[in-house]
CSV table of C-alpha atoms in Angstrom, one decimal:
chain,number,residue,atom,x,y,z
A,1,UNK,CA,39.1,70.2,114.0
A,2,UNK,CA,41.6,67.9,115.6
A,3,UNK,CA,45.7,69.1,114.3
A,4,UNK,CA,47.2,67.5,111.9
A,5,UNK,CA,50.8,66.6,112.6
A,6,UNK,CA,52.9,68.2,109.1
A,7,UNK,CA,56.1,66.8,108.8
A,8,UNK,CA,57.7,68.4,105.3
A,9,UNK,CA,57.5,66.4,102.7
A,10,UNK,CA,59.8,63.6,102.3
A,11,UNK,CA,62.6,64.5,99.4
A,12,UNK,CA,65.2,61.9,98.6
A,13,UNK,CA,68.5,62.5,99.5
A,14,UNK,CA,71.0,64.7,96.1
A,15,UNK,CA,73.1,63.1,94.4
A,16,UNK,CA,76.3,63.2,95.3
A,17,UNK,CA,78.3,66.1,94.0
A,18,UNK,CA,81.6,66.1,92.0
A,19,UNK,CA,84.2,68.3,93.8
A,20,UNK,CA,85.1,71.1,91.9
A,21,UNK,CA,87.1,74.3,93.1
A,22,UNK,CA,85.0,76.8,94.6
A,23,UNK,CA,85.0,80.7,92.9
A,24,UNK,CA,83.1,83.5,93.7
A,25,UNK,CA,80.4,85.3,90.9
A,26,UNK,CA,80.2,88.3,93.3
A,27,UNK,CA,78.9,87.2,96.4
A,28,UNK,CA,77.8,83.6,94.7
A,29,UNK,CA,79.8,80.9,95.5
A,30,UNK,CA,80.2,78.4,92.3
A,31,UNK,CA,81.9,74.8,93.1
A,32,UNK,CA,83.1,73.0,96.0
A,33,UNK,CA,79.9,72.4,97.8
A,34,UNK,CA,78.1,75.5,97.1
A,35,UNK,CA,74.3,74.9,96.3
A,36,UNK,CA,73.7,74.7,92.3
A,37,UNK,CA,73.2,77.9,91.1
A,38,UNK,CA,70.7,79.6,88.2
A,39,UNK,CA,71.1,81.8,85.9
A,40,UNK,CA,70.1,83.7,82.8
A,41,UNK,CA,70.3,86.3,80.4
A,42,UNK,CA,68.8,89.7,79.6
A,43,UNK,CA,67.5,90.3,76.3
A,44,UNK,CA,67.5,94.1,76.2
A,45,UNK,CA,70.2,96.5,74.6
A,46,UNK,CA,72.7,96.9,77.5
A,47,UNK,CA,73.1,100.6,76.5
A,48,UNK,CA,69.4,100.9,77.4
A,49,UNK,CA,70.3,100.9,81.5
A,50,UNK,CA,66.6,101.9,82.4
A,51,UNK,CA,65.6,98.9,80.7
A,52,UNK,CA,68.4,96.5,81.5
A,53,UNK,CA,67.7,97.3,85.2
A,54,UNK,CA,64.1,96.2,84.7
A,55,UNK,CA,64.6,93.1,83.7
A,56,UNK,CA,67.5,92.2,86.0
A,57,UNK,CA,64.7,93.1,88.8
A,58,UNK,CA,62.3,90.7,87.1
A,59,UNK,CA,64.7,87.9,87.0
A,60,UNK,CA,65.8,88.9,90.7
A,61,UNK,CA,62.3,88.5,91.8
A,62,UNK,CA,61.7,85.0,89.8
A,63,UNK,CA,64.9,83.7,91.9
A,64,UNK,CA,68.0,84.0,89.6
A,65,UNK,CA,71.4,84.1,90.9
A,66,UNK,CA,73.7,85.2,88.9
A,67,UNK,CA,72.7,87.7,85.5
A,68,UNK,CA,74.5,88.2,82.1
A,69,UNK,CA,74.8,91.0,80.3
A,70,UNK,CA,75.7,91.1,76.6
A,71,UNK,CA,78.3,93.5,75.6
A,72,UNK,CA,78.7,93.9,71.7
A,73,UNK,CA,79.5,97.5,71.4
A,74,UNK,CA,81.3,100.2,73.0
A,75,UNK,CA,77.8,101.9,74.1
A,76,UNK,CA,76.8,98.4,76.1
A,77,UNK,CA,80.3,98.6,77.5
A,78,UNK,CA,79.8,102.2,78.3
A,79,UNK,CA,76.3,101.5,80.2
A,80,UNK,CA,78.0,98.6,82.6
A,81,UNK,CA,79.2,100.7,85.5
A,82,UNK,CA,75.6,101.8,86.1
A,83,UNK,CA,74.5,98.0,85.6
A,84,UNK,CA,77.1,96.3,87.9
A,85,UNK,CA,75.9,98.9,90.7
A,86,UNK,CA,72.8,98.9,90.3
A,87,UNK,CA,71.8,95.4,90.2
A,88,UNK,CA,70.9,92.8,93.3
A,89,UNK,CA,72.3,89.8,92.2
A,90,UNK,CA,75.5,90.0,90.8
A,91,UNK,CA,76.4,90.8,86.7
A,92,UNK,CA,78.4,88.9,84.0
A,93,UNK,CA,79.7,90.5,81.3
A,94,UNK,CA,79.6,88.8,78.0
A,95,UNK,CA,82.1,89.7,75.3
A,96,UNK,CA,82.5,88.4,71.9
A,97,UNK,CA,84.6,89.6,69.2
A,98,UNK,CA,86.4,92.9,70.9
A,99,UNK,CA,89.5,92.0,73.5
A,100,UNK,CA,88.8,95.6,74.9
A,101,UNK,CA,86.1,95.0,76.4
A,102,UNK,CA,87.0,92.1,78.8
A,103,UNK,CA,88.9,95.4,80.2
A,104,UNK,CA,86.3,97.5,80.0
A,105,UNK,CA,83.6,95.2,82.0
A,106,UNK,CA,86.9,94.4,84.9
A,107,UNK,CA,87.2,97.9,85.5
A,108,UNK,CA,83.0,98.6,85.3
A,109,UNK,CA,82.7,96.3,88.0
A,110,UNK,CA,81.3,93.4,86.5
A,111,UNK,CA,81.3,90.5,89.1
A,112,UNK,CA,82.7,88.2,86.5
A,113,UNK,CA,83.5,87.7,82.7
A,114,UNK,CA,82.5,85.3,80.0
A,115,UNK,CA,84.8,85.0,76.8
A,116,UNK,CA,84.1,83.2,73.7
A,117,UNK,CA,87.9,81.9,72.6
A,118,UNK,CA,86.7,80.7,69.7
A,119,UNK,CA,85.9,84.0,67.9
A,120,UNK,CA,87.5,86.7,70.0
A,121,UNK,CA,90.3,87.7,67.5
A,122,UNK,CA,93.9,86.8,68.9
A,123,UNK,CA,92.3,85.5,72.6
A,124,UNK,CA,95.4,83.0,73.1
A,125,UNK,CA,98.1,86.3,72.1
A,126,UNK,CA,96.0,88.4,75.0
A,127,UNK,CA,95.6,85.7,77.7
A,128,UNK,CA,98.4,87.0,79.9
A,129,UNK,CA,97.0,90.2,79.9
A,130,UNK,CA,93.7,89.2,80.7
A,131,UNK,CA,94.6,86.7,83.5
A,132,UNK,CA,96.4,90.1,85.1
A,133,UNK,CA,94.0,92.3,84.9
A,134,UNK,CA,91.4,89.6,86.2
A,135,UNK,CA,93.7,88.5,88.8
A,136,UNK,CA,94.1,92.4,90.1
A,137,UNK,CA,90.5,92.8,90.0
A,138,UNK,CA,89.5,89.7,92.0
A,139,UNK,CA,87.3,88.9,89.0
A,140,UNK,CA,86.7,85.0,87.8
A,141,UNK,CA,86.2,84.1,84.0
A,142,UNK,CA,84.0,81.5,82.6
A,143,UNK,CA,85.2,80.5,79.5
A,144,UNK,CA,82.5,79.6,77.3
A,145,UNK,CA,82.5,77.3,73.9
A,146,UNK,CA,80.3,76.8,71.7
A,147,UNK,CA,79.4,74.8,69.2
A,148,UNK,CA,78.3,77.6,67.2
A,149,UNK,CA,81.4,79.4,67.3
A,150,UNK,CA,84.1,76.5,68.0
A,151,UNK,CA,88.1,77.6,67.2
A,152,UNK,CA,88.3,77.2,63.3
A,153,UNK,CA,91.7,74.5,64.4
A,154,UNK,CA,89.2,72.4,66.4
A,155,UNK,CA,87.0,72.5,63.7
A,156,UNK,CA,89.4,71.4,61.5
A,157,UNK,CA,90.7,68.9,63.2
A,158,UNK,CA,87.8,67.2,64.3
A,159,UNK,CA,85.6,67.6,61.5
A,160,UNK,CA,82.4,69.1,63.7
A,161,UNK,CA,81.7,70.1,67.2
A,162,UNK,CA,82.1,66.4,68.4
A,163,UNK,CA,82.3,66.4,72.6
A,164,UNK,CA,85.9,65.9,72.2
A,165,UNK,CA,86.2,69.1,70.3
A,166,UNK,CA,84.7,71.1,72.6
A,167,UNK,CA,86.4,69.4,75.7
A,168,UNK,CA,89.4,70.1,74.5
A,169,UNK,CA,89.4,73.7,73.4
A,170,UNK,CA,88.0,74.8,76.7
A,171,UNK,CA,90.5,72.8,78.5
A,172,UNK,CA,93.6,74.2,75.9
A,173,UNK,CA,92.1,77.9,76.9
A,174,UNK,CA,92.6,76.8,80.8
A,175,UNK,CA,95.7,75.7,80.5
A,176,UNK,CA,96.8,78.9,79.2
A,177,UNK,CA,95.5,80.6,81.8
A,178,UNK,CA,96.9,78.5,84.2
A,179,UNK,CA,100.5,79.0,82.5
A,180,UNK,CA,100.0,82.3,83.7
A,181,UNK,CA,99.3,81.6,87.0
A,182,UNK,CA,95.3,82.5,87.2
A,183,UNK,CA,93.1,79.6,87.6
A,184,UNK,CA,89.8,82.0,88.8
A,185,UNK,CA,88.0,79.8,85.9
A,186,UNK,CA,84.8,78.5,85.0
A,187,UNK,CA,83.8,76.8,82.0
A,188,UNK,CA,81.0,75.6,79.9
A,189,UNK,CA,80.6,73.6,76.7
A,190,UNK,CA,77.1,73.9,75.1
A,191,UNK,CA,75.9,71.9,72.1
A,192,UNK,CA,72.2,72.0,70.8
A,193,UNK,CA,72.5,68.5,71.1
A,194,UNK,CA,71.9,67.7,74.8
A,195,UNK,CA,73.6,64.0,74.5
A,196,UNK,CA,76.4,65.7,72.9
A,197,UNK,CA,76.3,68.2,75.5
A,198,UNK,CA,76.3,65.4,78.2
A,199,UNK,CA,79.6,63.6,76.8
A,200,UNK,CA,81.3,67.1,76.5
A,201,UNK,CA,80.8,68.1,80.2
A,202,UNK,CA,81.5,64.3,81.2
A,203,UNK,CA,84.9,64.9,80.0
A,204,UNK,CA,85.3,68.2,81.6
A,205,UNK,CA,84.6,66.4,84.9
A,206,UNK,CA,86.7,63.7,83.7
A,207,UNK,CA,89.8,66.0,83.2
A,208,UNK,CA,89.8,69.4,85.6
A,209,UNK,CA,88.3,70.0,88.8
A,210,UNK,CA,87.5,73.9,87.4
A,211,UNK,CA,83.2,74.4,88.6
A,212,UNK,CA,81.2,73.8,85.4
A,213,UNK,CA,78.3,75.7,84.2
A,214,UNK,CA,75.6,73.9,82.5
A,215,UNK,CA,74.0,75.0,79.6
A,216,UNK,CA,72.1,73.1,75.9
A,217,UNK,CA,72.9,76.4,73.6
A,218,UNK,CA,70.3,77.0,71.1
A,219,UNK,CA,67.7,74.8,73.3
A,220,UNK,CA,64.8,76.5,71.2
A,221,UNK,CA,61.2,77.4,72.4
A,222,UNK,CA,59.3,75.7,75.2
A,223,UNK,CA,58.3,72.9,75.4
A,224,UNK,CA,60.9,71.8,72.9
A,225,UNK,CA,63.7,74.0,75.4
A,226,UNK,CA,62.4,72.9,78.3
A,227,UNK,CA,62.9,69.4,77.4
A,228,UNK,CA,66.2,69.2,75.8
A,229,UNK,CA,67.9,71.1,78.7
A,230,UNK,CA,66.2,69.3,81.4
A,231,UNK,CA,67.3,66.1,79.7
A,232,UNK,CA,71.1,67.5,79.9
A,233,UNK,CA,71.0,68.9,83.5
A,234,UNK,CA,69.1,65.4,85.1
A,235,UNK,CA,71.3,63.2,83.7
A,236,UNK,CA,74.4,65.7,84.4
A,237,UNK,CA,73.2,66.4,87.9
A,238,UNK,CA,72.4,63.1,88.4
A,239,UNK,CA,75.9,62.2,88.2
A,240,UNK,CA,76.7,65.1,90.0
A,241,UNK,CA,78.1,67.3,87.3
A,242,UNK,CA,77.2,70.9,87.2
A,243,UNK,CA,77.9,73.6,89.4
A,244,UNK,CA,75.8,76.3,88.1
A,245,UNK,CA,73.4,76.5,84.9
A,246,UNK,CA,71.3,78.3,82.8
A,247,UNK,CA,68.4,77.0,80.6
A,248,UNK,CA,68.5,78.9,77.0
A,249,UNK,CA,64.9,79.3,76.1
A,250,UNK,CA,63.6,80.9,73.1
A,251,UNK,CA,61.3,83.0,75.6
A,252,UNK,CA,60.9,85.5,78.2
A,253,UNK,CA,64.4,85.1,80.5
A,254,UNK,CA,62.3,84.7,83.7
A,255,UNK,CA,61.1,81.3,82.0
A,256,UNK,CA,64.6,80.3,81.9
A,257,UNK,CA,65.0,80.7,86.1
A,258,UNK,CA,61.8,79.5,86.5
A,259,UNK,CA,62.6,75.8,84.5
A,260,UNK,CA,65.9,76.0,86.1
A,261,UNK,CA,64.8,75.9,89.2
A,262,UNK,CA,61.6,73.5,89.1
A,263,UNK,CA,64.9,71.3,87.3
A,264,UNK,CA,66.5,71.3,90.4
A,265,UNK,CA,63.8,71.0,93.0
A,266,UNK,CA,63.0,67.8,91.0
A,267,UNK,CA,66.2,66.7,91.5
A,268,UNK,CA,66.5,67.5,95.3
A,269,UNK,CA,69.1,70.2,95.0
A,270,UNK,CA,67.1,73.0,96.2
A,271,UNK,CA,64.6,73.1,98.5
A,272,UNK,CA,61.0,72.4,96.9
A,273,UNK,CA,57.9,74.7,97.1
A,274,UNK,CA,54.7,74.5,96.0
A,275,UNK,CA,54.1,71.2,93.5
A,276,UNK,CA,50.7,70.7,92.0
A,277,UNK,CA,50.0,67.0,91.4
A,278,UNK,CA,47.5,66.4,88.7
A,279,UNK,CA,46.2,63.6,86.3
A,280,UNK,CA,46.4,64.4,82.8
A,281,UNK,CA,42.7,63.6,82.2
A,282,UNK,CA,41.2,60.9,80.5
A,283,UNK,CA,37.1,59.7,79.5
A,284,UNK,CA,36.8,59.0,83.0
A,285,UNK,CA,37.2,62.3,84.3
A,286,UNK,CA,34.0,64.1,85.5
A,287,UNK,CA,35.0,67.4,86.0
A,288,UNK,CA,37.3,70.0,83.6
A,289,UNK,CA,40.1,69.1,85.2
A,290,UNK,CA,42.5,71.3,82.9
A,291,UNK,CA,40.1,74.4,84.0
A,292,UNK,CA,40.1,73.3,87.1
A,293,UNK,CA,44.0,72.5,87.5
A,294,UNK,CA,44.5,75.8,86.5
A,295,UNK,CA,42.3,78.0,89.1
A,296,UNK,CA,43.9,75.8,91.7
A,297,UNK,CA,47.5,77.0,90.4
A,298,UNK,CA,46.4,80.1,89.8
A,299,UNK,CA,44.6,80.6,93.5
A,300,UNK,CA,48.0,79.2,94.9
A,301,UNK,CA,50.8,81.5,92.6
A,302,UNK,CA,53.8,82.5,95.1
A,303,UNK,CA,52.1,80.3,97.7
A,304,UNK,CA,55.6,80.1,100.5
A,305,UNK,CA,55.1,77.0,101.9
A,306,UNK,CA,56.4,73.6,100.5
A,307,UNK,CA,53.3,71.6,99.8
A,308,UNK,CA,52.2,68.9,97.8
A,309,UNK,CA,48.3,69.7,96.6
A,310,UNK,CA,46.6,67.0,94.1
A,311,UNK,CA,43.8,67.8,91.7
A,312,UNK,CA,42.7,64.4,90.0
A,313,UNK,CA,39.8,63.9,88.5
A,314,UNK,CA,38.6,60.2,88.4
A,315,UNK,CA,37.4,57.2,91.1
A,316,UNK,CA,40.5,55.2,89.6
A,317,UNK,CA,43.7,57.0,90.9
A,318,UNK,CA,42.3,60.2,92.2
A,319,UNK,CA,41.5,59.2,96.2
A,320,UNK,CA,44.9,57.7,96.1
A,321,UNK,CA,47.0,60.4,94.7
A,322,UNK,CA,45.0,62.7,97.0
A,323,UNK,CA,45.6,60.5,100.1
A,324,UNK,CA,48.8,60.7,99.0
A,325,UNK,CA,49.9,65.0,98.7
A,326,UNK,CA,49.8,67.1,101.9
A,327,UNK,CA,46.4,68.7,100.5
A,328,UNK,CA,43.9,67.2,97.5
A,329,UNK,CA,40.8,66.7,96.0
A,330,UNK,CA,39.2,64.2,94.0
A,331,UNK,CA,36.6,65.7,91.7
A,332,UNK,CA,33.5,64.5,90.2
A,333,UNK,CA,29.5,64.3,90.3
A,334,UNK,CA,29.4,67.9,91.0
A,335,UNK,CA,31.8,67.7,94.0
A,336,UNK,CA,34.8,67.5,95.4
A,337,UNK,CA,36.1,65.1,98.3
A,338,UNK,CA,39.0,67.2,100.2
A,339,UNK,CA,41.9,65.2,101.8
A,340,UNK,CA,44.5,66.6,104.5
A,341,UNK,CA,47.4,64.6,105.4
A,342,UNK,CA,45.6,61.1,104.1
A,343,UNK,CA,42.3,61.7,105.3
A,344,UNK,CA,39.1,62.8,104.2
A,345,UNK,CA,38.1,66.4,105.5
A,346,UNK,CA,34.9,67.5,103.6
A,347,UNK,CA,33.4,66.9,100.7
A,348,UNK,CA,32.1,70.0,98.6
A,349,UNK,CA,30.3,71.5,95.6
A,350,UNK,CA,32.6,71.7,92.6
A,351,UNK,CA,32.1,75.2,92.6
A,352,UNK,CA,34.1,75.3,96.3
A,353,UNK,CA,36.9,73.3,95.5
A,354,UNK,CA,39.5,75.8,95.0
A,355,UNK,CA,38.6,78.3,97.9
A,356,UNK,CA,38.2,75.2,100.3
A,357,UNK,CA,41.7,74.0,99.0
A,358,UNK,CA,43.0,77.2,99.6
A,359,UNK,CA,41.7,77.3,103.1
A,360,UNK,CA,43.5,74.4,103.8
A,361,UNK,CA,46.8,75.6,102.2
A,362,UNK,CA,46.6,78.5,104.5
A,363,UNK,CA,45.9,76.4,107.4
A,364,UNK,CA,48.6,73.9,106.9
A,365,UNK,CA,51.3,76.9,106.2
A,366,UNK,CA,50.0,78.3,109.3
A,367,UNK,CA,50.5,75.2,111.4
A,368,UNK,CA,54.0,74.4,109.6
A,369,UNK,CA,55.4,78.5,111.3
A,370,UNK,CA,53.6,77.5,114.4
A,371,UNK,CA,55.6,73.8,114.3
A,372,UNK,CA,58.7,75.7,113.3
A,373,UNK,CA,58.3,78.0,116.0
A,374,UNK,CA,58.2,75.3,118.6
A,375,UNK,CA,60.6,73.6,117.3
A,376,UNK,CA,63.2,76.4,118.0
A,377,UNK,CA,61.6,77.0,121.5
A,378,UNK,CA,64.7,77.4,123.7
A,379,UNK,CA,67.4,76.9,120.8
């Protein structure tokens, strides 16, 4: 068979990104121009290490960056040395309530700190304290409100968590901060509501140049999640707002690092893998083309290599969606024609479509190392 030339597929240029101050999450670099990181949350007992570990490996595999811990007792604060050493990517402490243990996580060896101002009891008294202690340990903070849990003065004042509200108490927490000379910050400003979410982080970026981390608190289950935060982050990113994120799903945690980063693939701000193309079905269709969609994803799970593959099922758009992904079939009749690159390869049984489409896969992959190789012939 004759070789196909494989240029990779063409992905719009990012938008352009706000400039924020670069930090360091361990060895994650947040801000500046630092690619958008993702990251999520384990849902075990941090006391249980054994446990914790397990899941931070999970998420580690599924392609998070940066992990948080929560730390509402003495006994999870007791259990984060072993975490913070143990774990590949690096750990974030979470502390609500209890003061002591912002301490407690900067000497476990956390790679960074998230505090609630609104209900850690006496935060503003303590922030000198803090800043030193963070400052000495080369440790950032991320100062987290939420809408939830919004300073009772705030609340007062504005009546609700408005975008103003929580805009402003995150930016009255920096500026303490800041009167003490540390400015190692982060901050985030979640809502359930993602418009209101998108006005509060739009005056963040209005008002500091601190990195933001994304986040729609309280997003719910997929696909209800799914939606609300990918909503936020694409018209946030768009704008290029958002230095980091993390998608809050009512589900397992690798969900969230998956959806995070299919969020910003689509977007162009990381670099795209396998994408299955496939028509939603209709009385036209003359195949299964949900059974068959999902042996074709299922045949290509963890698949390395950044093609587009189409599985339509109709004489209406399918030979054109097919013509157009690196690889695709257009299904019906009992068979399958296969397209490469635009043109038409073979024509199958149904009963071979996946197998031939994973040949092809494999081939193409192949031929894109061998093209890569050459390409860096002599470099």
């Amino acid at each position: 068979m004759t070789a196909v030339n494989l240029p990779l597929p063409t992905i719009p240029s990012p938008p352009s990104r706000r400039r924020s101050r670069r930090i360091h999450v361990g060895d994650v670099p947040v801000g500046g121009d630092a690619p958008v990181s993702v990251q999520s949350m384990t849902t075990t007992p941090t006391a249980d290490v054994n446990a914790t570990l397990q899941q931070i490996a999970e998420l580690t595999a599924a392609g998070c960056d940066i992990v948080r811990v929560a730390v509402p007792s003495q006994d999870d604060a007791d259990a984060l040395p072993a975490i913070a050493a143990k774990s590949r990517i690096p750990v974030v402490a979470d502390i609500h309530f209890q003061p002591r243990y912002v301490f407690a996580a900067l000497d476990a060896g956390c790679a960074a700190v998230r505090v609630n101002p609104g209900n850690i009891r006496a935060f503003d008294d303590r922030v000198g304290e803090i800043g030193k202690a963070a400052s000495a340990a080369g440790i950032p903070i991320r100062i987290g409100v939420n809408a939830g849990s919004l300073d009772r003065r705030l609340l007062a004042k504005y009546g609700r968590a408005t975008p103003e509200a929580l805009a402003e108490s995150a930016l009255w927490e920096c500026s303490l901060f800041e009167e003490h000379g540390f400015t190692d910050l982060k901050i985030s400003v979640k809502h359930h509501d993602p418009l209101i979410t998108v006005a509060a982080y739009r005056r963040l970026a209005a008002a500091c140049d601190d990195p933001l981390h994304l986040g729609v608190t309280e997003a719910g289950p997929p696909p209800q999640g799914v939606v609300k935060s990918a909503t936020a982050f694409a018209i946030l990113l768009a704008e290029g707002i958002g230095d980091t994120l993390r998608v809050s799903l009512t589900a397992p945690p690798v969900e969230e690092v998956r959806t995070g980063i299919q969020i910003l693939q689509a977007l162009g701000l990381r670099p795209r893998h396998l994408e299955i193309v496939s028509c939603p079905s209709c009385g036209r269709a003359q195949v299964d083309v949900y059974a068959l969609t999902q042996r074709v994803t299922a045949a290509l799970d963890g698949f390395p290599y950044p093609l587009r593959v189409a599985v339509m099922g109709c004489v209406v758009n399918g030979p054109g969606e097919a013509r157009e992904a690196d690889i695709g079939v257009a299904a019906g009749n009992g068979k399958g024609q296969i397209f490469v690159k635009g043109e038409v390869v073979r024509t199958v049984p149904e009963s071979r479509i996946v197998e031939t489409l994973v040949e092809e896969a494999v081939r193409l992959g192949e031929q894109l190392d061998d093209n890569a190789g050459t390409d860096g012939a002599g470099a």
